[in-house]
Each structure stands twice: as C-alpha cells, then as structure tokens.
PDB file of C-alpha atoms in Angstrom:
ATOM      1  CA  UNK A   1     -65.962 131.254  41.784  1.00  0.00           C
ATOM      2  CA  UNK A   2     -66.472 127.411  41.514  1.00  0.00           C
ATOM      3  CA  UNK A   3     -64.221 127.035  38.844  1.00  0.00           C
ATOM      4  CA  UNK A   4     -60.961 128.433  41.348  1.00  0.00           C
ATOM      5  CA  UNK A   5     -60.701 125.607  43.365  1.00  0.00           C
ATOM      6  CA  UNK A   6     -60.990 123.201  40.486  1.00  0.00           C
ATOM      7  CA  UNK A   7     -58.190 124.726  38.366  1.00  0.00           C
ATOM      8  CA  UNK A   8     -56.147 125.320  41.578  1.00  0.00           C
ATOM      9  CA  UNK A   9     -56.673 121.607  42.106  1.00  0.00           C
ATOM     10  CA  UNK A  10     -55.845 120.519  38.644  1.00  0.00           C
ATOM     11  CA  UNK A  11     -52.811 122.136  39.112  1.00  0.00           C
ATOM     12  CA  UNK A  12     -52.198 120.743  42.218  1.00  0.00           C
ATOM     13  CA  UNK A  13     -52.504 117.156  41.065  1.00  0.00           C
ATOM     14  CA  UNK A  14     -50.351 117.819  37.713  1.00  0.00           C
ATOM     15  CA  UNK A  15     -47.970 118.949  40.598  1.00  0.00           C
ATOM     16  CA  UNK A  16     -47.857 115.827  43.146  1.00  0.00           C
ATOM     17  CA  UNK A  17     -48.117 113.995  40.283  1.00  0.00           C
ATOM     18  CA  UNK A  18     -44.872 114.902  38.494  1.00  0.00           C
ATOM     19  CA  UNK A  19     -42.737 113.299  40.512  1.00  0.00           C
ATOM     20  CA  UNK A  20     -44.119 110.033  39.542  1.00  0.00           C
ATOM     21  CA  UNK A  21     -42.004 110.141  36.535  1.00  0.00           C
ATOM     22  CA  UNK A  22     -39.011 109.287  37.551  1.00  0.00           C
ATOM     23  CA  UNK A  23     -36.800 106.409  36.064  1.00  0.00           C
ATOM     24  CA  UNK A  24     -35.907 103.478  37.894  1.00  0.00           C
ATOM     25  CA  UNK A  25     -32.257 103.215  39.346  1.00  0.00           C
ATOM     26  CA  UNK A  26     -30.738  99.986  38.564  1.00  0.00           C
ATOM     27  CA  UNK A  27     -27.112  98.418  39.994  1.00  0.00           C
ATOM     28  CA  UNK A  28     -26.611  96.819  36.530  1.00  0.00           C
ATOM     29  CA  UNK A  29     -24.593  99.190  34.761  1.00  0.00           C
ATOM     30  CA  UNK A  30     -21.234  97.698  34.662  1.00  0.00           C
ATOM     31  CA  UNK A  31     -21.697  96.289  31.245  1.00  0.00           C
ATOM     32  CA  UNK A  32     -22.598  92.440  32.579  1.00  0.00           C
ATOM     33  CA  UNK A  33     -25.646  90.759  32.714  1.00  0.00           C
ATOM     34  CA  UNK A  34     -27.618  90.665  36.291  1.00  0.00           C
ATOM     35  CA  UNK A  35     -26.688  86.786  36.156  1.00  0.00           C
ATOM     36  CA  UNK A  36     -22.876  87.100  35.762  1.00  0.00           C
ATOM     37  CA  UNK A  37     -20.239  88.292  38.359  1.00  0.00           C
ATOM     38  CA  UNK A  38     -19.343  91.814  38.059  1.00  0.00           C
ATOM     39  CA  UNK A  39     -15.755  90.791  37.306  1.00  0.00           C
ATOM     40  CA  UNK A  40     -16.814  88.743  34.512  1.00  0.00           C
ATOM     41  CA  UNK A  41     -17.546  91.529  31.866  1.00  0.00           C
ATOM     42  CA  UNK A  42     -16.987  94.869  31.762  1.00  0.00           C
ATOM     43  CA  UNK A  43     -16.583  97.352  28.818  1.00  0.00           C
ATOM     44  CA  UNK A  44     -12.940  97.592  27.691  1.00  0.00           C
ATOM     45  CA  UNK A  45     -12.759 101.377  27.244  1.00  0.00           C
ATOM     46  CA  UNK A  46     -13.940 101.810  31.515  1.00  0.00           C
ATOM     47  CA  UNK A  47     -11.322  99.335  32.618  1.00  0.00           C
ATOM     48  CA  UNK A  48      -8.438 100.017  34.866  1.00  0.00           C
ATOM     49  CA  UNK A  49      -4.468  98.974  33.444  1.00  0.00           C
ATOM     50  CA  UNK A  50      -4.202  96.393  36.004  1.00  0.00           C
ATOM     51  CA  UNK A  51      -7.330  94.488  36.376  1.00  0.00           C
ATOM     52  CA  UNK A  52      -8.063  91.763  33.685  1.00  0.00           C
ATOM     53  CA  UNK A  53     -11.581  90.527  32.930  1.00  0.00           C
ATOM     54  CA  UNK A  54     -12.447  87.712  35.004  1.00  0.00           C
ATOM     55  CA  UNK A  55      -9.916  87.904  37.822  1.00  0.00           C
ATOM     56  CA  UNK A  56     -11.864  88.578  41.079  1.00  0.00           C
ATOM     57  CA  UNK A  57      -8.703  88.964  43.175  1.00  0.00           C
ATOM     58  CA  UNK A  58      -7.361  91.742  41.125  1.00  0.00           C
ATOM     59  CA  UNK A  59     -11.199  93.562  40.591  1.00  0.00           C
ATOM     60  CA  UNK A  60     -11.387  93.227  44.444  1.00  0.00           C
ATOM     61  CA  UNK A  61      -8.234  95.570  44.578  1.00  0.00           C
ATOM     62  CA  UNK A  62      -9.372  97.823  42.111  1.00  0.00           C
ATOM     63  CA  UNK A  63     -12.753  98.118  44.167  1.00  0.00           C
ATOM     64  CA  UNK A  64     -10.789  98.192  47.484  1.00  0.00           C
ATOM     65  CA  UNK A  65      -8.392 101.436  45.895  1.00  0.00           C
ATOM     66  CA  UNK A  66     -11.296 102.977  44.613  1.00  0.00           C
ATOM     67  CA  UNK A  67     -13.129 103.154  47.813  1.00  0.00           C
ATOM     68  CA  UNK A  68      -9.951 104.474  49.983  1.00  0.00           C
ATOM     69  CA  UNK A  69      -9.323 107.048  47.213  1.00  0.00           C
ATOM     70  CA  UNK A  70     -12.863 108.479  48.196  1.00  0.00           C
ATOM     71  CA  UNK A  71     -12.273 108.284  52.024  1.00  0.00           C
ATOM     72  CA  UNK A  72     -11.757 111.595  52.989  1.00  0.00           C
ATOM     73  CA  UNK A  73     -10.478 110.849  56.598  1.00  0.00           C
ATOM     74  CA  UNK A  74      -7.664 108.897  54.719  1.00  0.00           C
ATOM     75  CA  UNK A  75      -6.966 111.461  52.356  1.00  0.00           C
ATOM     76  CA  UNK A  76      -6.777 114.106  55.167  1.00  0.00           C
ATOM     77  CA  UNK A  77      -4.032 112.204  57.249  1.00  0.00           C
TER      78      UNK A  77
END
C-alpha cells in the first residue's frame, strides 16, 4: 500500500514536469541578425514585389498593409 502513493507521485512529477520542455520563442526569425535592422536582410524567397532590402520606408508599408489586412473591423466595413 506504500508503494501507491509513490508511483502516483512519480507520475505526478513526470506530469508537472513535462511542460518544462518547451522551446524558447525568439523575435529573430526574419532571416537578420539580432544586431541588424529588420529591413536590412531578409530571405529573398519571403519577400514582398515591392519592398527592396534595405529601404525602411517601403518595409514600413509592407508592415503597415500587413497589419490592416489582419484588422478585422477594417475588413468588415
């Protein structure tokens, strides 16, 4: 009867403890280093037509267009 509440421990622990192996989330996945502006580098193929590597104005429009193509309120109207 001792043994019960140590295996339904064990498995407890292995439980909680699961969760602990989950990968970190990083904001560096647009292809340029954490040092360099995000308008600096990017990979080709993931590129819109009308930005060009390095322009900030025209990634700030790209960025802008994205985020009121996901605004539903905008989409709705």
């Amino acid at each position: 009867m001792i043994r019960a509440p140590s295996i339904i421990g064990a498995l407890l622990l292995a439980l909680l403890s699961a969760g602990c192996s989950e990968k970190p989330q990083t904001l560096t996945q647009t292809g340029a280093p954490a040092s360099q502006a995000p308008w600096k580098g990017a990979n080709p193929a993931f590129t819109e037509k009308d930005w060009k590597v390095g322009d900030q104005a025209s990634w700030q429009r790209a960025i802008d267009r994205r985020a009121q193509d996901q605004n539903e309120y905008v989409r709705m109207r």
